[in-house]
Tab-separated table of C-alpha atoms and ligand atoms in Angstrom:
chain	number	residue	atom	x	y	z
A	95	UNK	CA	0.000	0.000	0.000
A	96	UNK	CA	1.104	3.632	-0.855
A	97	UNK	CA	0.117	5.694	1.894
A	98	UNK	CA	-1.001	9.132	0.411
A	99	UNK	CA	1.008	11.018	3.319
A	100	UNK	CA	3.503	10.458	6.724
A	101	UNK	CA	5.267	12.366	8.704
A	102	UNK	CA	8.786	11.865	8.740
A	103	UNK	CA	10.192	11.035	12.729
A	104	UNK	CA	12.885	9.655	13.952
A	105	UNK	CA	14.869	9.095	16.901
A	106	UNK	CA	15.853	12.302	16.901
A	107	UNK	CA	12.453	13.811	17.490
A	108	UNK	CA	11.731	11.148	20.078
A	109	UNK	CA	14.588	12.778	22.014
A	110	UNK	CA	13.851	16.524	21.802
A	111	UNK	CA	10.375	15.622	22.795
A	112	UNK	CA	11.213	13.472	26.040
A	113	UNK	CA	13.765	16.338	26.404
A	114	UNK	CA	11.332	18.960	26.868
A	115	UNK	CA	9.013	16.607	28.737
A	116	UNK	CA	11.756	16.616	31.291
A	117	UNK	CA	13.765	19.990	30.632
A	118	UNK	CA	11.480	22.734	29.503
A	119	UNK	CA	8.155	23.837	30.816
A	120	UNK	CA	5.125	21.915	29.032
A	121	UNK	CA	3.274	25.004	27.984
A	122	UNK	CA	4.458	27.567	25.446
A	123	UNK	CA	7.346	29.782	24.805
A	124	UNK	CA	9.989	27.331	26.551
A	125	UNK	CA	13.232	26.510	25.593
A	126	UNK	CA	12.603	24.643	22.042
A	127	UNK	CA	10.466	27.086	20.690
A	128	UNK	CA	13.227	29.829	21.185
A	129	UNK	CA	15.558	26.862	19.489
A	130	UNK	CA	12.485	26.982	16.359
A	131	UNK	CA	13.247	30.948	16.054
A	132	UNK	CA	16.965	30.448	15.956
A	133	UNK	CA	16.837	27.858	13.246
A	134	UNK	CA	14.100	29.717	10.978
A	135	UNK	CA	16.634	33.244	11.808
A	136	UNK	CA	19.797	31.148	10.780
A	137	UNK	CA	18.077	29.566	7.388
A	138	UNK	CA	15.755	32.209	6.406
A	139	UNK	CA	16.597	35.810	8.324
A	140	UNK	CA	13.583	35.569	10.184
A	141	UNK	CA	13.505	37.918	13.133
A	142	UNK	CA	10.145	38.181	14.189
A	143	UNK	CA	8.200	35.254	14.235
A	144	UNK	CA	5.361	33.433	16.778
A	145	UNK	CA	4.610	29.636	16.521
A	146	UNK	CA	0.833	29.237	16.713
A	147	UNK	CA	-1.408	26.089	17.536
A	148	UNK	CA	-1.834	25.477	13.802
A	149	UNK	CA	-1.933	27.341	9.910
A	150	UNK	CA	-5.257	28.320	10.981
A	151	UNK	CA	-4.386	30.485	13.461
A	152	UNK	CA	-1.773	31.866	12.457
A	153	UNK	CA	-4.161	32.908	10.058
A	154	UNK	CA	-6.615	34.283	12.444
A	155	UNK	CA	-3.795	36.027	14.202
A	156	UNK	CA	-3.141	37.899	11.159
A	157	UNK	CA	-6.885	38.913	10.543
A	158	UNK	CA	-6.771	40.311	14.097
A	159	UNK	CA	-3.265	42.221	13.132
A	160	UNK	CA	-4.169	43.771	9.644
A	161	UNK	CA	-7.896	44.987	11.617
A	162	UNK	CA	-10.450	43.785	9.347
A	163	UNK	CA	-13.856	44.162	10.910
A	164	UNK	CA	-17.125	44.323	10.250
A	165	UNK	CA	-18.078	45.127	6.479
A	166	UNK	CA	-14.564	45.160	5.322
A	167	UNK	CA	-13.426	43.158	2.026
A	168	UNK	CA	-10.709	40.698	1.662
A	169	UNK	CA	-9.933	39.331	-1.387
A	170	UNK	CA	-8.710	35.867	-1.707
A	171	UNK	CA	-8.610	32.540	-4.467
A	172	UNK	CA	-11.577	30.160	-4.042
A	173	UNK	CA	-8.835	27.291	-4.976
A	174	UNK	CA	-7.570	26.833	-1.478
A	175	UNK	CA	-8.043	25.242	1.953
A	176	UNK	CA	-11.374	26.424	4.104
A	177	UNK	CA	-9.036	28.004	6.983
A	178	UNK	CA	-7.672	31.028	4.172
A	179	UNK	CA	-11.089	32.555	4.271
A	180	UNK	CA	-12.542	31.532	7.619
A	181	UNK	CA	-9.693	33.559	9.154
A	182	UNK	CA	-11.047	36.782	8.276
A	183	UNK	CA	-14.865	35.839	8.379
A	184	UNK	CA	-14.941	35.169	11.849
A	185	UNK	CA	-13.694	38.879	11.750
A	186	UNK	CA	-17.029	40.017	9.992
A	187	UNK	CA	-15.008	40.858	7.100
A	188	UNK	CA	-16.574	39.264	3.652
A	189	UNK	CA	-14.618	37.415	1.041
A	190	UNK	CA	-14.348	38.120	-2.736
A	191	UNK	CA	-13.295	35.442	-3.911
A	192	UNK	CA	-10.466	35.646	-7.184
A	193	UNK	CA	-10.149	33.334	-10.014
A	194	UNK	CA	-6.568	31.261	-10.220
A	195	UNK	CA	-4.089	31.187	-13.089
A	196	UNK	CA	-3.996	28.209	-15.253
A	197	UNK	CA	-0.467	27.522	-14.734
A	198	UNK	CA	0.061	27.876	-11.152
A	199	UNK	CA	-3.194	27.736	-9.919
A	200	UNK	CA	-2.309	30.456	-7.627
A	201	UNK	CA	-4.455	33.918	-7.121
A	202	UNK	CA	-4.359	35.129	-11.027
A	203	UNK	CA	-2.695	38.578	-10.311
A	204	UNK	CA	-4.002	40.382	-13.157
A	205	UNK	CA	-7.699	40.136	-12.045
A	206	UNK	CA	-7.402	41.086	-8.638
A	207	UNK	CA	-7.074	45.073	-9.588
A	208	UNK	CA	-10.863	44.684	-10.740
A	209	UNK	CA	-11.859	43.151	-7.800
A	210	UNK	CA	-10.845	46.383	-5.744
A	211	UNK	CA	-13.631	48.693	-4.188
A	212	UNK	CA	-13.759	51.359	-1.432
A	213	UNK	CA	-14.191	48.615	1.072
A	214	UNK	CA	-11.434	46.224	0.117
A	215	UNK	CA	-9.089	46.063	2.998
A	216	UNK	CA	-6.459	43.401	2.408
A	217	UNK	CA	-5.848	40.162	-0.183
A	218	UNK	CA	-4.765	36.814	1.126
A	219	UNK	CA	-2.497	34.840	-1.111
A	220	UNK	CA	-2.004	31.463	-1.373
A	221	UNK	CA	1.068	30.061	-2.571
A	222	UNK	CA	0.006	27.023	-3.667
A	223	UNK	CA	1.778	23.692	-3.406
A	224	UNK	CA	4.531	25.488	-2.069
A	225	UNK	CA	4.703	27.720	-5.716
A	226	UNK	CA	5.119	31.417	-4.756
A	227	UNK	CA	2.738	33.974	-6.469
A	228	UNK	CA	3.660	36.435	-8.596
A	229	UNK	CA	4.533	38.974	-5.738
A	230	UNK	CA	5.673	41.812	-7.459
A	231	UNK	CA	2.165	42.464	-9.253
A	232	UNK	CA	0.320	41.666	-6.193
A	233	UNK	CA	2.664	44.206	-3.764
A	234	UNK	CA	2.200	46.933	-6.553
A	235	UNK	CA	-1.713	46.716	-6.498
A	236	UNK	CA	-1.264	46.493	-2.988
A	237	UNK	CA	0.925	49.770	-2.426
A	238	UNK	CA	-1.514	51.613	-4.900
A	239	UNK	CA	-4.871	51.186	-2.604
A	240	UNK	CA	-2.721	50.757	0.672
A	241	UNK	CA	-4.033	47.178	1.279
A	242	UNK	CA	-2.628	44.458	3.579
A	243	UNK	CA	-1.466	41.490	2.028
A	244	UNK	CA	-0.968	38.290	4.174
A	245	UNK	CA	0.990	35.348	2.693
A	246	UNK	CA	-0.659	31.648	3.409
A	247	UNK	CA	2.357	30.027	3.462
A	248	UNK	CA	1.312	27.262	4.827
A	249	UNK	CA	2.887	24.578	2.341
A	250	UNK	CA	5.255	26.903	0.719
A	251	UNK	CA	8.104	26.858	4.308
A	252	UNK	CA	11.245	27.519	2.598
A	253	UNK	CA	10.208	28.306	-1.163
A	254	UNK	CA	11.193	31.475	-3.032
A	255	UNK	CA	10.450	34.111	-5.108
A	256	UNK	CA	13.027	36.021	-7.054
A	257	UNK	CA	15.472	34.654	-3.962
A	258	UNK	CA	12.863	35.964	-1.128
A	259	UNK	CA	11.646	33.819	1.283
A	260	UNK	CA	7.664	32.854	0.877
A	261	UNK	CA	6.074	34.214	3.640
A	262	UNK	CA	8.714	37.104	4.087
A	263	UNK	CA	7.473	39.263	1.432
A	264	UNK	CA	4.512	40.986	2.725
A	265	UNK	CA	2.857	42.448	6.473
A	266	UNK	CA	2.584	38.609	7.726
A	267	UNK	CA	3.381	35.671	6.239
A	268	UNK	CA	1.661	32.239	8.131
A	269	UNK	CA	3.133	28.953	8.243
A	270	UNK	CA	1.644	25.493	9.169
A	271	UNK	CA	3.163	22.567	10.393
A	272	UNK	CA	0.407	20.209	11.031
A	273	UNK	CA	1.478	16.529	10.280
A	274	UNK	CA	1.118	16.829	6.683
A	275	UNK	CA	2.941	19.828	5.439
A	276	UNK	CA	6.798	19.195	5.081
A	277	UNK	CA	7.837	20.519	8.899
A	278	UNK	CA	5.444	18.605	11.226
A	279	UNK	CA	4.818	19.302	14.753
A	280	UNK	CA	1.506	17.691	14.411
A	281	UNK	CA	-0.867	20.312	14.868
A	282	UNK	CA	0.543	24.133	14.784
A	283	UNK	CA	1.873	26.593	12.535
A	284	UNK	CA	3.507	30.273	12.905
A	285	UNK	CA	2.850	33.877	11.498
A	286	UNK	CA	5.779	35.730	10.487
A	287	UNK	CA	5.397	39.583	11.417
A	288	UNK	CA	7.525	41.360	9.343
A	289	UNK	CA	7.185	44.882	10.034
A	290	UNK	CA	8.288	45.475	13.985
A	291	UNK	CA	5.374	47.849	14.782
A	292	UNK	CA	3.494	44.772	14.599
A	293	UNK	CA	5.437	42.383	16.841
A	294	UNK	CA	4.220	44.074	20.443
A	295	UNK	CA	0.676	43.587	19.344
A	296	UNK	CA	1.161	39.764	18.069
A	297	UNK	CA	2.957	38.876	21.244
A	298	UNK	CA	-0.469	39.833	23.286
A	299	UNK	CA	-2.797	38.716	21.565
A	300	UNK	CA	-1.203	35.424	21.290
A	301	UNK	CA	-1.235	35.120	24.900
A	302	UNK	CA	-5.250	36.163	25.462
A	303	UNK	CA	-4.683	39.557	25.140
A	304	UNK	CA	-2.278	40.013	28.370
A	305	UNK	CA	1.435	41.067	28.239
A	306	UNK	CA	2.860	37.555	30.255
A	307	UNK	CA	5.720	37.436	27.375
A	308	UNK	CA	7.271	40.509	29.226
A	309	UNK	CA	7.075	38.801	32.462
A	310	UNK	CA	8.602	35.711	31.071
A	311	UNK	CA	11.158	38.259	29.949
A	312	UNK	CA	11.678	40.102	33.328
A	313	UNK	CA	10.755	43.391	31.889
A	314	UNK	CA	7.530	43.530	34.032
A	315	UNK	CA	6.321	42.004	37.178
A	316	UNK	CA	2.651	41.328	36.577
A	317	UNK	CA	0.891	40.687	33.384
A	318	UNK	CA	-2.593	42.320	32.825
A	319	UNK	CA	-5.199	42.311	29.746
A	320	UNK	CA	-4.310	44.414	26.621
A	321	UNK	CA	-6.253	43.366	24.048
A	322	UNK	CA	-8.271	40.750	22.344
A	323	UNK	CA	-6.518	37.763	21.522
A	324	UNK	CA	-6.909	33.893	22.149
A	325	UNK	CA	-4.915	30.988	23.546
A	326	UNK	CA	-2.551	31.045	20.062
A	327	UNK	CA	0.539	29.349	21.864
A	328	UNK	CA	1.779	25.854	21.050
A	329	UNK	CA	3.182	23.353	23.945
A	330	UNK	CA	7.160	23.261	24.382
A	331	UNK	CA	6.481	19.925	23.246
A	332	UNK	CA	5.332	20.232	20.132
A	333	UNK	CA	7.772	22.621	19.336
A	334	UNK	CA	10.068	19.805	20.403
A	335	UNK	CA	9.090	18.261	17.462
A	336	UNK	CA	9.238	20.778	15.098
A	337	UNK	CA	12.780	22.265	16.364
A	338	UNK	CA	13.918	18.173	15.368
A	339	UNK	CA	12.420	18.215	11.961
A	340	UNK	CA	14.494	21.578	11.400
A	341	UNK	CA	17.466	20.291	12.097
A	342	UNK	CA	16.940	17.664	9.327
A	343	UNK	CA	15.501	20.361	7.140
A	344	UNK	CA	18.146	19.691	4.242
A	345	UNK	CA	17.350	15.760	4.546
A	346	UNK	CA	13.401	16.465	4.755
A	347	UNK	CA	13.564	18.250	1.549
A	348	UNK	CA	16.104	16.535	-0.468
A	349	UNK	CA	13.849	13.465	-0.154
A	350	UNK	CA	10.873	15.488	-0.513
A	351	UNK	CA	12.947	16.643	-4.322
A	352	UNK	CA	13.743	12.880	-5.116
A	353	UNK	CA	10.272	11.969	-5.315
A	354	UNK	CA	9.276	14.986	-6.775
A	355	UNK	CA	11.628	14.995	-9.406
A	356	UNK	CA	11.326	11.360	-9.698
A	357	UNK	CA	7.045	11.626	-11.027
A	358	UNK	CA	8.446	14.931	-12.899
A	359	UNK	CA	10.871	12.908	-15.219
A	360	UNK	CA	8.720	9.626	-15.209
A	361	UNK	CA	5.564	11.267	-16.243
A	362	UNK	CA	7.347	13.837	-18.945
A	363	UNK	CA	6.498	10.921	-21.167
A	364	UNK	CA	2.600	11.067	-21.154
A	365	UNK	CA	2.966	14.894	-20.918
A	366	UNK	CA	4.143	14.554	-24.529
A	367	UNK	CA	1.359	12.345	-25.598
A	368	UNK	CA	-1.209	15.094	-24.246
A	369	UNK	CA	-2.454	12.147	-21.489
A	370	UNK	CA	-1.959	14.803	-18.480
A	371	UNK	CA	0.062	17.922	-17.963
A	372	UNK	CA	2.710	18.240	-15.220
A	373	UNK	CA	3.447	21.008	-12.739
A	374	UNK	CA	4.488	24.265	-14.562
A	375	UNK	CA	7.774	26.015	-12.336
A	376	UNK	CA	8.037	29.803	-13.513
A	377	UNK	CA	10.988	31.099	-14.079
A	378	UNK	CA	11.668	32.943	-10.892
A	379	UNK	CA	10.317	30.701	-8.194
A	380	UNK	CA	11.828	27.644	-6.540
A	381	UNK	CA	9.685	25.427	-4.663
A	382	UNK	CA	10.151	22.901	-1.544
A	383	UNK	CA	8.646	19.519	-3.006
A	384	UNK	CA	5.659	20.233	-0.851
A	385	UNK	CA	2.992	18.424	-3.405
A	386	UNK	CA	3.008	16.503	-7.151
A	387	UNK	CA	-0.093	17.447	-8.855
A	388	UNK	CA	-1.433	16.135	-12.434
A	389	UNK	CA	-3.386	17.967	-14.355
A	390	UNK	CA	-6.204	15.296	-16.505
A	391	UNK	CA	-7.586	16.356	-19.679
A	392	UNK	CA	-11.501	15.505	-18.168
A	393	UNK	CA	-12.847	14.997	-14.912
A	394	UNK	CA	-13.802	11.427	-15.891
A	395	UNK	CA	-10.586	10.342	-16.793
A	396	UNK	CA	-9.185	11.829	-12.772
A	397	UNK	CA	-12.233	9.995	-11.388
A	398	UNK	CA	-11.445	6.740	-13.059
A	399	UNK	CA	-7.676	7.162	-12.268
A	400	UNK	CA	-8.268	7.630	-8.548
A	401	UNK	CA	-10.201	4.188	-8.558
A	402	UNK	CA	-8.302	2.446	-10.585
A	403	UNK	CA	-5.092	3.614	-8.729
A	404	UNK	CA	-6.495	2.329	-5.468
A	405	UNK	CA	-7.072	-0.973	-6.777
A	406	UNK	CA	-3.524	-1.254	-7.285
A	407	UNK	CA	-2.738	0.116	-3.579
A	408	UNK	CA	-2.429	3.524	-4.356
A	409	UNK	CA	-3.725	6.686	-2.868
A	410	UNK	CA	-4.351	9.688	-4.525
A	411	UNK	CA	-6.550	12.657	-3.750
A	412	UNK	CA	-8.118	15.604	-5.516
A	413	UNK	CA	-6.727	18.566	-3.953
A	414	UNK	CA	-9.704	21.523	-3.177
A	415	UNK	CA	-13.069	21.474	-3.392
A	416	UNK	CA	-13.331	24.968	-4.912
A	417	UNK	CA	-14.979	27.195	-1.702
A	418	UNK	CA	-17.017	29.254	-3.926
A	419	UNK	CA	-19.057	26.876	-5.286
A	420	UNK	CA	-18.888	24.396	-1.587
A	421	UNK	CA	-21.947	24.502	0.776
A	422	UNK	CA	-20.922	27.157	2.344
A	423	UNK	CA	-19.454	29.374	-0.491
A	424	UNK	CA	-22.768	28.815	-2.116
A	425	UNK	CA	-24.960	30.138	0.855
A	426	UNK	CA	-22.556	33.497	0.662
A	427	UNK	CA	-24.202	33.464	-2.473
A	428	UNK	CA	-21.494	33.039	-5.027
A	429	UNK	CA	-22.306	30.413	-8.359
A	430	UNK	CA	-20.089	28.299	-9.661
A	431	UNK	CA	-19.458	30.278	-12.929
A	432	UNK	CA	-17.573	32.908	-10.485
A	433	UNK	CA	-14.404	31.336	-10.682
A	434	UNK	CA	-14.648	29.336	-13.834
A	435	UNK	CA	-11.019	28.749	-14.058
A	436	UNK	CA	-10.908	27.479	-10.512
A	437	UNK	CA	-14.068	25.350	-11.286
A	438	UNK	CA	-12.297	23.663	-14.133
A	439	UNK	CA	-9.035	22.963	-12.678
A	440	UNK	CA	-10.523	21.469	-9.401
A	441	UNK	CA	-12.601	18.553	-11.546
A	442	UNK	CA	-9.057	17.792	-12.956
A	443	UNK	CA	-6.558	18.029	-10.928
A	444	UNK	CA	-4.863	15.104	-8.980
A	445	UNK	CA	-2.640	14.854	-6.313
A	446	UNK	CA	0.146	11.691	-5.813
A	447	UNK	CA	1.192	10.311	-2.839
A	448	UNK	CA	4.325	12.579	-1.398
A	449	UNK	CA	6.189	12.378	1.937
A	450	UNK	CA	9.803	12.695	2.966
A	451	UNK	CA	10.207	8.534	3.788
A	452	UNK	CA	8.709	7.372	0.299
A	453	UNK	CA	11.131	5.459	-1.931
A	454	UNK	CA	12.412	6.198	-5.385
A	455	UNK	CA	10.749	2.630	-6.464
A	456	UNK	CA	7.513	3.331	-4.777
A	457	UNK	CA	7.221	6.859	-6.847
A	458	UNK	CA	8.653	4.518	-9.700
A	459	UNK	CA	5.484	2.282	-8.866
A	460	UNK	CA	3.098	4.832	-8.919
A	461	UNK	CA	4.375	6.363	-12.126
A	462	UNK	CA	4.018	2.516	-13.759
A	463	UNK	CA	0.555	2.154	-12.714
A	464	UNK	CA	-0.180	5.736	-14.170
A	465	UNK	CA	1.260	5.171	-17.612
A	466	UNK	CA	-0.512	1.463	-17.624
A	467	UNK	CA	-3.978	3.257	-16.664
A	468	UNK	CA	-3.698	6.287	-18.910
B	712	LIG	C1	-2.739	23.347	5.758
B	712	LIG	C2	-3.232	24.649	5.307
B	712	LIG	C3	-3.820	25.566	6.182
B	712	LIG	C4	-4.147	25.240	7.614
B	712	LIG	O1	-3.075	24.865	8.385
B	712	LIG	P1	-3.358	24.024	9.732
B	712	LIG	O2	-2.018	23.995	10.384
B	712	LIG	O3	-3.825	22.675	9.304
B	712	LIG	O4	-4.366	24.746	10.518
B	712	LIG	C5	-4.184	26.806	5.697
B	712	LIG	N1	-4.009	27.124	4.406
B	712	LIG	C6	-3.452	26.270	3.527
B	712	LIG	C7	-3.261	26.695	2.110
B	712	LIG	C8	-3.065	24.999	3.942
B	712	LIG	O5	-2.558	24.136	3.065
């Protein structure tokens, strides 16, 4: 059987956790989450960044950060996971949801601009499959009708854009490491603040709205309430876990690449005969291996590849339901002829099995039953 997805642990993260069990103090902020910041400062020149319980609220975090209330408009891609947009509704802001490019299938840059009214507010990008977006359109827009951007980086930890760091590029950039992204913790995830003015008003509302990081830091005596904020801090041992996986960051992803390039060169084959089309890599991105996706020419021919796959032990998904046209997107109102490009490329697309402990021959495997099927 080809598992669709595992997390990667070894005896390594077996020690740092029975470490902190022992060593550090079992809620947050102890001494493996500072060990987290150093490692993501080292790789990355990240200064000012908070792990969170999960991608989701790191998100949330954010919403709280940029200020969106009540009537205000965020636009964001319908081609992405339910947490993107629930971050910001449970705000009171309302989504407008943006059509994807066909390449990418990230936030199409060059219809966002039309999308902009008096009450737009901020746009959430998603780079997707750990692909960046095409940044420098989407900060220029941006500048013009001074709106936040905040960068779901949740599967894109360590990919780039013209040599920046996804997740660096904009106000706040959020992370996840939940157990299936390519740094697990198991559930939790981080926003990145990168403009200081914002990092005293993160570090409270992560802690329920109270200033206790400054007592942990000596700098006051009692903490009182601040703000709003929620209980957005991950145990010491989690972070255990995490600080672990970052030490084997350049064996997580190297492994990650082998499999990845492994379906890219195996499946270039049927690319050529028009059976499926592979990933597209612009020019000026790199990506971390986070997810192999296959584009089919029908939704009929995905549907009967998924079944016929699993009789032969192997697991593949579809990746979104598109959230405009979901239950929920359709009780906002939206049709599914919003996002048409989203719409098509959602009944198509397929996603292979991918994690850092899967052999060469099982990707090998998975590429034979393909070509047999197809
Ligand atoms: C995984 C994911 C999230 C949510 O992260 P969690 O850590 O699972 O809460 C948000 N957005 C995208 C695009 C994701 O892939």
């Amino acid at each position: 059987m080809i598992k669709f997805n595992k997390p990667s642990i070894t005896k390594k993260e077996e020690d740092c956790v029975v470490d902190a069990l022992h060593n550090s103090i079992l809620s947050g902020d102890g001494k493996y989450t500072t060990k987290v910041y150093e490692e993501f400062h080292k790789r990355f020149g990240i200064k000012n960044m908070l792990l969170t319980t999960s991608g989701t609220t790191a998100l949330e975090m954010a919403s709280i950060l940029a200020d969106l209330q009540s009537g205000d408009e965020v636009i964001a891609p319908s081609f992405t996971f339910s947490s993107t947009i629930n971050a910001f509704l449970l705000r009171g802001a309302n989504v407008v949801f943006c059509d994807i490019r066909e390449d990418t299938f990230n936030i199409d840059e060059n219809k966002i601009e039309e999308l902009i009214t008096e009450k737009t507010k901020a746009i959430y990008v998603v780079h997707y499959a750990g692909f960046p977006c095409e940044m420098d359109t989407i900060i220029k827009i941006a500048n013009k009708y001074n709106l936040f951007i905040i960068e779901d980086a949740a599967q894109a930890v360590g990919s780039t854009y013209k040599g920046k760091i996804a997740g660096t590029m904009t106000e706040f950039g959020c992370y996840s490491f939940h157990e299936t992204k390519n740094y697990a913790m198991g559930e939790g995830g981080a926003i990145v603040v990168n403009e200081e003015k914002y990092m005293e008003r993160a570090e409270i509302i992560r802690e329920k709205g109270t200033n206790r990081r400054n007592v942990l830091r000596g700098l006051v005596d009692k903490y009182t309430w601040h703000d709003i904020g929620s209980s957005f801090l991950p145990s010491d041992l989690l972070a255990a876990i995490l600080y672990a996986q970052m030490e084997r960051y350049d064996e997580i992803m190297d492994k990650r690449m082998l499999v990845w390039n492994t379906y890219f060169n195996d499946l270039k084959e049927l690319e050529a005969n028009g059976k499926l089309r592979l990933p597209v890599i612009p020019e000026n991105v790199t990506h971390n291996a986070h997810m192999f996706n296959i584009l089919l020419p029908t939704p009929e021919i995905k549907d009967d590849l998924i079944k016929k796959l699993r009789e032969k032990d192997v697991i593949a998904y579809i990746c979104y339901v598109p959230l405009h046209s979901s239950p929920y997107g359709l009780k906002l109102g939206y049709k599914p002829k919003d996002c048409p490009v989203t719409e098509d490329i959602a009944s198509r697309l397929l996603r292979l099995p991918l994690y850092a402990d899967m052999s060469e021959e099982d990707a090998k495997y998975v590429c034979e039953c393909i070509k047999n099927i197809l």
